[in-house]
Amino acid sequence: MQTLSQAIREHSLAAAQSGEWQAVAETLQAVSVTATPRKCGSMESSLAVAAAGAQPFEMLEKLRADATGNLLYTRLADGSSEGGVIWAEPLLTLPYLQSRVSDFSQPVIDALRNLSAPVSYPWADVTAEECSAAYLVGADVLLSINRTSGTLRVSMNVMRDGQQVRLAMLTEGQGSEVDQSLTTAIESAIDAWLAAGV
């Protein structure tokens, strides 16, 4: 499954580089809405049937018992881009399988339905703030650290995909709790390094 940062880079990189975080969030929300069920081939369908405790060969043979099942069987066997079966399809496939639950069993039907169910994106309700934070995680950070007159100052230039996405100036004892936590950690690291006599 993609991380939020990967999803931003795949679906809304230009808006992220421009800092348009509400647009990024709306794009990712739209992607989740337009997700479509997957077509599944015979191999992954057989593996799902086996994982549900049934014999794949027997299931394929049972499909061939009537016209609708034979159509599904033919689609499964078709290795082209047109082939495959959407097991989660609500108008044909699922009603057909449910009508033959005595042949296929509910665990097999559930396994097949879940196999081709639409992809569930974790960012369907993502916010602009979450997008902004996720995009910055793992970014390149150029630091400039100065401690003069007993006060620590940190300049942070955050780069992502060759673009500057944030420039921050932190001063010890000022800013948010996270800012203060970072400056305290840097100052402690500097003091530990100096005390070690390196």
mmCIF file of N, CA and C in Angstrom, residues 13-103:
data_model
loop_
_atom_site.group_PDB
_atom_site.id
_atom_site.type_symbol
_atom_site.label_atom_id
_atom_site.label_comp_id
_atom_site.label_asym_id
_atom_site.label_seq_id
_atom_site.Cartn_x
_atom_site.Cartn_y
_atom_site.Cartn_z
ATOM 1 N N LEU A 13 1.692 16.098 -7.516
ATOM 2 C CA LEU A 13 3.028 16.643 -7.266
ATOM 3 C C LEU A 13 3.096 18.145 -7.534
ATOM 4 N N ALA A 14 2.521 18.595 -8.642
ATOM 5 C CA ALA A 14 2.611 20.020 -8.990
ATOM 6 C C ALA A 14 1.980 20.893 -7.916
ATOM 7 N N ALA A 15 0.819 20.496 -7.420
ATOM 8 C CA ALA A 15 0.158 21.272 -6.372
ATOM 9 C C ALA A 15 0.979 21.254 -5.084
ATOM 10 N N ALA A 16 1.599 20.103 -4.781
ATOM 11 C CA ALA A 16 2.438 20.010 -3.578
ATOM 12 C C ALA A 16 3.646 20.923 -3.694
ATOM 13 N N GLN A 17 4.263 20.926 -4.866
ATOM 14 C CA GLN A 17 5.439 21.786 -5.063
ATOM 15 C C GLN A 17 5.074 23.261 -4.975
ATOM 16 N N SER A 18 3.818 23.571 -5.282
ATOM 17 C CA SER A 18 3.347 24.960 -5.184
ATOM 18 C C SER A 18 2.817 25.288 -3.791
ATOM 19 N N GLY A 19 2.757 24.287 -2.926
ATOM 20 C CA GLY A 19 2.256 24.506 -1.575
ATOM 21 C C GLY A 19 0.748 24.664 -1.504
ATOM 22 N N GLU A 20 0.035 24.162 -2.500
ATOM 23 C CA GLU A 20 -1.431 24.258 -2.534
ATOM 24 C C GLU A 20 -2.017 23.013 -1.869
ATOM 25 N N TRP A 21 -1.962 22.983 -0.546
ATOM 26 C CA TRP A 21 -2.269 21.762 0.197
ATOM 27 C C TRP A 21 -3.737 21.393 0.168
ATOM 28 N N GLN A 22 -4.634 22.366 0.087
ATOM 29 C CA GLN A 22 -6.054 22.034 -0.014
ATOM 30 C C GLN A 22 -6.331 21.342 -1.343
ATOM 31 N N ALA A 23 -5.672 21.799 -2.403
ATOM 32 C CA ALA A 23 -5.836 21.161 -3.719
ATOM 33 C C ALA A 23 -5.279 19.743 -3.699
ATOM 34 N N VAL A 24 -4.167 19.547 -3.010
ATOM 35 C CA VAL A 24 -3.581 18.206 -2.882
ATOM 36 C C VAL A 24 -4.563 17.278 -2.177
ATOM 37 N N ALA A 25 -5.126 17.741 -1.067
ATOM 38 C CA ALA A 25 -6.069 16.921 -0.300
ATOM 39 C C ALA A 25 -7.294 16.584 -1.145
ATOM 40 N N GLU A 26 -7.815 17.550 -1.867
ATOM 41 C CA GLU A 26 -8.999 17.309 -2.694
ATOM 42 C C GLU A 26 -8.709 16.319 -3.819
ATOM 43 N N THR A 27 -7.506 16.398 -4.387
ATOM 44 C CA THR A 27 -7.128 15.457 -5.442
ATOM 45 C C THR A 27 -7.083 14.037 -4.901
ATOM 46 N N LEU A 28 -6.474 13.862 -3.733
ATOM 47 C CA LEU A 28 -6.370 12.519 -3.159
ATOM 48 C C LEU A 28 -7.743 11.986 -2.748
ATOM 49 N N GLN A 29 -8.604 12.853 -2.250
ATOM 50 C CA GLN A 29 -9.955 12.426 -1.909
ATOM 51 C C GLN A 29 -10.696 11.968 -3.167
ATOM 52 N N ALA A 30 -10.499 12.683 -4.286
ATOM 53 C CA ALA A 30 -11.157 12.311 -5.542
ATOM 54 C C ALA A 30 -10.632 10.979 -6.062
ATOM 55 N N VAL A 31 -9.348 10.727 -5.893
ATOM 56 C CA VAL A 31 -8.766 9.457 -6.329
ATOM 57 C C VAL A 31 -9.437 8.310 -5.599
ATOM 58 N N SER A 32 -9.689 8.487 -4.308
ATOM 59 C CA SER A 32 -10.308 7.406 -3.548
ATOM 60 C C SER A 32 -11.748 7.173 -3.996
ATOM 61 N N VAL A 33 -12.441 8.216 -4.395
ATOM 62 C CA VAL A 33 -13.829 8.083 -4.825
ATOM 63 C C VAL A 33 -13.922 7.365 -6.163
ATOM 64 N N THR A 34 -12.952 7.635 -7.047
ATOM 65 C CA THR A 34 -13.030 7.071 -8.389
ATOM 66 C C THR A 34 -12.328 5.722 -8.523
ATOM 67 N N ALA A 35 -11.907 5.148 -7.404
ATOM 68 C CA ALA A 35 -11.276 3.829 -7.476
ATOM 69 C C ALA A 35 -12.264 2.813 -8.036
ATOM 70 N N THR A 36 -11.796 1.948 -8.928
ATOM 71 C CA THR A 36 -12.685 0.965 -9.544
ATOM 72 C C THR A 36 -12.264 -0.454 -9.144
ATOM 73 N N PRO A 37 -13.212 -1.382 -9.187
ATOM 74 C CA PRO A 37 -12.870 -2.769 -8.857
ATOM 75 C C PRO A 37 -11.835 -3.330 -9.829
ATOM 76 N N ARG A 38 -11.028 -4.235 -9.341
ATOM 77 C CA ARG A 38 -9.982 -4.848 -10.153
ATOM 78 C C ARG A 38 -10.493 -6.090 -10.857
ATOM 79 N N LYS A 39 -9.997 -6.283 -12.092
ATOM 80 C CA LYS A 39 -10.223 -7.551 -12.781
ATOM 81 C C LYS A 39 -9.190 -8.548 -12.272
ATOM 82 N N CYS A 40 -9.608 -9.770 -12.042
ATOM 83 C CA CYS A 40 -8.713 -10.799 -11.522
ATOM 84 C C CYS A 40 -8.612 -11.933 -12.534
ATOM 85 N N GLY A 41 -7.402 -12.445 -12.688
ATOM 86 C CA GLY A 41 -7.174 -13.570 -13.584
ATOM 87 C C GLY A 41 -7.333 -14.899 -12.869
ATOM 88 N N SER A 42 -7.100 -15.969 -13.613
ATOM 89 C CA SER A 42 -7.327 -17.307 -13.065
ATOM 90 C C SER A 42 -6.341 -17.655 -11.952
ATOM 91 N N MET A 43 -5.087 -17.202 -12.064
ATOM 92 C CA MET A 43 -4.088 -17.561 -11.050
ATOM 93 C C MET A 43 -4.426 -16.954 -9.691
ATOM 94 N N GLU A 44 -4.650 -15.631 -9.652
ATOM 95 C CA GLU A 44 -4.937 -15.023 -8.348
ATOM 96 C C GLU A 44 -6.297 -15.464 -7.814
ATOM 97 N N SER A 45 -7.247 -15.736 -8.710
ATOM 98 C CA SER A 45 -8.549 -16.251 -8.269
ATOM 99 C C SER A 45 -8.390 -17.635 -7.653
ATOM 100 N N SER A 46 -7.577 -18.485 -8.285
ATOM 101 C CA SER A 46 -7.334 -19.827 -7.761
ATOM 102 C C SER A 46 -6.653 -19.774 -6.396
ATOM 103 N N LEU A 47 -5.700 -18.852 -6.242
ATOM 104 C CA LEU A 47 -5.006 -18.710 -4.957
ATOM 105 C C LEU A 47 -5.978 -18.260 -3.859
ATOM 106 N N ALA A 48 -6.895 -17.353 -4.199
ATOM 107 C CA ALA A 48 -7.881 -16.889 -3.215
ATOM 108 C C ALA A 48 -8.821 -18.023 -2.812
ATOM 109 N N VAL A 49 -9.216 -18.841 -3.787
ATOM 110 C CA VAL A 49 -10.095 -19.986 -3.501
ATOM 111 C C VAL A 49 -9.375 -20.980 -2.589
ATOM 112 N N ALA A 50 -8.109 -21.251 -2.894
ATOM 113 C CA ALA A 50 -7.334 -22.184 -2.070
ATOM 114 C C ALA A 50 -7.166 -21.641 -0.643
ATOM 115 N N ALA A 51 -6.929 -20.327 -0.527
ATOM 116 C CA ALA A 51 -6.771 -19.720 0.798
ATOM 117 C C ALA A 51 -8.065 -19.799 1.604
ATOM 118 N N ALA A 52 -9.208 -19.876 0.902
ATOM 119 C CA ALA A 52 -10.502 -19.995 1.578
ATOM 120 C C ALA A 52 -10.839 -21.440 1.911
ATOM 121 N N GLY A 53 -9.916 -22.353 1.608
ATOM 122 C CA GLY A 53 -10.096 -23.752 1.988
ATOM 123 C C GLY A 53 -10.795 -24.620 0.964
ATOM 124 N N ALA A 54 -10.884 -24.156 -0.281
ATOM 125 C CA ALA A 54 -11.545 -24.946 -1.326
ATOM 126 C C ALA A 54 -10.524 -25.352 -2.392
ATOM 127 N N GLN A 55 -10.937 -26.245 -3.255
ATOM 128 C CA GLN A 55 -10.074 -26.709 -4.342
ATOM 129 C C GLN A 55 -10.319 -25.853 -5.585
ATOM 130 N N PRO A 56 -9.310 -25.122 -6.066
ATOM 131 C CA PRO A 56 -9.499 -24.247 -7.232
ATOM 132 C C PRO A 56 -10.010 -24.991 -8.467
ATOM 133 N N PHE A 57 -9.479 -26.178 -8.740
ATOM 134 C CA PHE A 57 -9.900 -26.909 -9.931
ATOM 135 C C PHE A 57 -11.392 -27.234 -9.869
ATOM 136 N N GLU A 58 -11.856 -27.643 -8.691
ATOM 137 C CA GLU A 58 -13.282 -27.953 -8.530
ATOM 138 C C GLU A 58 -14.146 -26.714 -8.737
ATOM 139 N N MET A 59 -13.679 -25.568 -8.223
ATOM 140 C CA MET A 59 -14.428 -24.332 -8.394
ATOM 141 C C MET A 59 -14.534 -23.977 -9.878
ATOM 142 N N LEU A 60 -13.438 -24.123 -10.627
ATOM 143 C CA LEU A 60 -13.458 -23.822 -12.064
ATOM 144 C C LEU A 60 -14.412 -24.753 -12.808
ATOM 145 N N GLU A 61 -14.419 -26.015 -12.423
ATOM 146 C CA GLU A 61 -15.331 -26.968 -13.066
ATOM 147 C C GLU A 61 -16.795 -26.626 -12.765
ATOM 148 N N LYS A 62 -17.067 -26.191 -11.539
ATOM 149 C CA LYS A 62 -18.433 -25.810 -11.169
ATOM 150 C C LYS A 62 -18.897 -24.590 -11.963
ATOM 151 N N LEU A 63 -17.964 -23.691 -12.289
ATOM 152 C CA LEU A 63 -18.321 -22.533 -13.092
ATOM 153 C C LEU A 63 -18.856 -22.945 -14.459
ATOM 154 N N ARG A 64 -18.339 -24.003 -15.008
ATOM 155 C CA ARG A 64 -18.703 -24.406 -16.368
ATOM 156 C C ARG A 64 -20.068 -25.085 -16.442
ATOM 157 N N ALA A 65 -20.795 -25.157 -15.324
ATOM 158 C CA ALA A 65 -22.058 -25.896 -15.273
ATOM 159 C C ALA A 65 -23.220 -25.174 -15.951
ATOM 160 N N ASP A 66 -23.112 -23.864 -16.147
ATOM 161 C CA ASP A 66 -24.212 -23.139 -16.793
ATOM 162 C C ASP A 66 -23.649 -22.001 -17.645
ATOM 163 N N ALA A 67 -24.507 -21.295 -18.364
ATOM 164 C CA ALA A 67 -24.073 -20.281 -19.325
ATOM 165 C C ALA A 67 -23.347 -19.111 -18.649
ATOM 166 N N THR A 68 -23.897 -18.599 -17.548
ATOM 167 C CA THR A 68 -23.255 -17.477 -16.861
ATOM 168 C C THR A 68 -21.903 -17.887 -16.303
ATOM 169 N N GLY A 69 -21.862 -19.033 -15.659
ATOM 170 C CA GLY A 69 -20.600 -19.536 -15.120
ATOM 171 C C GLY A 69 -19.584 -19.777 -16.214
ATOM 172 N N ASN A 70 -20.038 -20.292 -17.342
ATOM 173 C CA ASN A 70 -19.128 -20.549 -18.457
ATOM 174 C C ASN A 70 -18.548 -19.241 -18.999
ATOM 175 N N LEU A 71 -19.368 -18.177 -19.023
ATOM 176 C CA LEU A 71 -18.880 -16.860 -19.430
ATOM 177 C C LEU A 71 -17.768 -16.394 -18.489
ATOM 178 N N LEU A 72 -17.981 -16.544 -17.176
ATOM 179 C CA LEU A 72 -16.960 -16.171 -16.194
ATOM 180 C C LEU A 72 -15.710 -17.023 -16.364
ATOM 181 N N TYR A 73 -15.895 -18.299 -16.603
ATOM 182 C CA TYR A 73 -14.765 -19.213 -16.822
ATOM 183 C C TYR A 73 -13.952 -18.757 -18.028
ATOM 184 N N THR A 74 -14.631 -18.386 -19.102
ATOM 185 C CA THR A 74 -13.949 -17.941 -20.329
ATOM 186 C C THR A 74 -13.172 -16.654 -20.065
ATOM 187 N N ARG A 75 -13.769 -15.747 -19.317
ATOM 188 C CA ARG A 75 -13.070 -14.495 -18.987
ATOM 189 C C ARG A 75 -11.839 -14.754 -18.128
ATOM 190 N N LEU A 76 -11.946 -15.700 -17.197
ATOM 191 C CA LEU A 76 -10.798 -16.042 -16.355
ATOM 192 C C LEU A 76 -9.652 -16.589 -17.190
ATOM 193 N N ALA A 77 -9.985 -17.400 -18.175
ATOM 194 C CA ALA A 77 -8.958 -18.047 -18.995
ATOM 195 C C ALA A 77 -8.326 -17.089 -19.997
ATOM 196 N N ASP A 78 -8.989 -15.966 -20.273
ATOM 197 C CA ASP A 78 -8.487 -14.993 -21.251
ATOM 198 C C ASP A 78 -7.326 -14.214 -20.640
ATOM 199 N N GLY A 79 -6.140 -14.413 -21.181
ATOM 200 C CA GLY A 79 -4.949 -13.753 -20.642
ATOM 201 C C GLY A 79 -4.721 -12.361 -21.192
ATOM 202 N N SER A 80 -5.594 -11.872 -22.076
ATOM 203 C CA SER A 80 -5.411 -10.540 -22.662
ATOM 204 C C SER A 80 -5.856 -9.452 -21.680
ATOM 205 N N SER A 81 -5.671 -8.202 -22.090
ATOM 206 C CA SER A 81 -6.078 -7.086 -21.233
ATOM 207 C C SER A 81 -7.600 -7.035 -21.059
ATOM 208 N N GLU A 82 -8.335 -7.687 -21.951
ATOM 209 C CA GLU A 82 -9.796 -7.732 -21.845
ATOM 210 C C GLU A 82 -10.265 -8.840 -20.902
ATOM 211 N N GLY A 83 -9.374 -9.755 -20.572
ATOM 212 C CA GLY A 83 -9.747 -10.900 -19.749
ATOM 213 C C GLY A 83 -9.830 -10.579 -18.280
ATOM 214 N N GLY A 84 -10.225 -11.593 -17.520
ATOM 215 C CA GLY A 84 -10.346 -11.444 -16.080
ATOM 216 C C GLY A 84 -11.789 -11.221 -15.658
ATOM 217 N N VAL A 85 -12.026 -11.385 -14.366
ATOM 218 C CA VAL A 85 -13.372 -11.253 -13.814
ATOM 219 C C VAL A 85 -13.333 -10.265 -12.656
ATOM 220 N N ILE A 86 -14.321 -9.384 -12.619
ATOM 221 C CA ILE A 86 -14.503 -8.503 -11.464
ATOM 222 C C ILE A 86 -15.452 -9.230 -10.517
ATOM 223 N N TRP A 87 -14.886 -9.920 -9.543
ATOM 224 C CA TRP A 87 -15.687 -10.720 -8.621
ATOM 225 C C TRP A 87 -16.612 -9.863 -7.764
ATOM 226 N N ALA A 88 -16.272 -8.587 -7.583
ATOM 227 C CA ALA A 88 -17.100 -7.708 -6.754
ATOM 228 C C ALA A 88 -18.182 -7.001 -7.570
ATOM 229 N N GLU A 89 -18.352 -7.343 -8.832
ATOM 230 C CA GLU A 89 -19.335 -6.701 -9.710
ATOM 231 C C GLU A 89 -20.745 -7.001 -9.187
ATOM 232 N N PRO A 90 -21.542 -5.950 -8.867
ATOM 233 C CA PRO A 90 -22.801 -6.165 -8.146
ATOM 234 C C PRO A 90 -23.994 -6.611 -8.992
ATOM 235 N N LEU A 91 -23.897 -6.507 -10.316
ATOM 236 C CA LEU A 91 -25.071 -6.833 -11.128
ATOM 237 C C LEU A 91 -25.040 -8.233 -11.718
ATOM 238 N N LEU A 92 -23.852 -8.788 -11.937
ATOM 239 C CA LEU A 92 -23.764 -10.113 -12.544
ATOM 240 C C LEU A 92 -23.042 -11.110 -11.643
ATOM 241 N N THR A 93 -21.806 -10.822 -11.349
ATOM 242 C CA THR A 93 -20.942 -11.808 -10.700
ATOM 243 C C THR A 93 -21.391 -12.161 -9.284
ATOM 244 N N LEU A 94 -21.545 -11.150 -8.432
ATOM 245 C CA LEU A 94 -21.938 -11.449 -7.040
ATOM 246 C C LEU A 94 -23.303 -12.130 -6.941
ATOM 247 N N PRO A 95 -24.327 -11.638 -7.652
ATOM 248 C CA PRO A 95 -25.613 -12.357 -7.578
ATOM 249 C C PRO A 95 -25.508 -13.801 -8.083
ATOM 250 N N TYR A 96 -24.706 -14.003 -9.116
ATOM 251 C CA TYR A 96 -24.528 -15.357 -9.644
ATOM 252 C C TYR A 96 -23.889 -16.266 -8.586
ATOM 253 N N LEU A 97 -22.807 -15.796 -7.982
ATOM 254 C CA LEU A 97 -22.126 -16.608 -6.961
ATOM 255 C C LEU A 97 -23.046 -16.870 -5.776
ATOM 256 N N GLN A 98 -23.788 -15.837 -5.339
ATOM 257 C CA GLN A 98 -24.694 -16.018 -4.194
ATOM 258 C C GLN A 98 -25.800 -17.022 -4.514
ATOM 259 N N SER A 99 -26.211 -17.062 -5.778
ATOM 260 C CA SER A 99 -27.260 -18.023 -6.155
ATOM 261 C C SER A 99 -26.741 -19.456 -6.118
ATOM 262 N N ARG A 100 -25.403 -19.593 -6.100
ATOM 263 C CA ARG A 100 -24.808 -20.928 -6.090
ATOM 264 C C ARG A 100 -23.941 -21.127 -4.847
ATOM 265 N N VAL A 101 -24.375 -20.529 -3.746
ATOM 266 C CA VAL A 101 -23.589 -20.602 -2.516
ATOM 267 C C VAL A 101 -23.403 -22.045 -2.058
ATOM 268 N N SER A 102 -24.328 -22.918 -2.396
ATOM 269 C CA SER A 102 -24.168 -24.323 -2.001
ATOM 270 C C SER A 102 -23.016 -24.976 -2.766
ATOM 271 N N ASP A 103 -22.706 -24.465 -3.945
ATOM 272 C CA ASP A 103 -21.588 -25.003 -4.732
ATOM 273 C C ASP A 103 -20.253 -24.359 -4.361
#
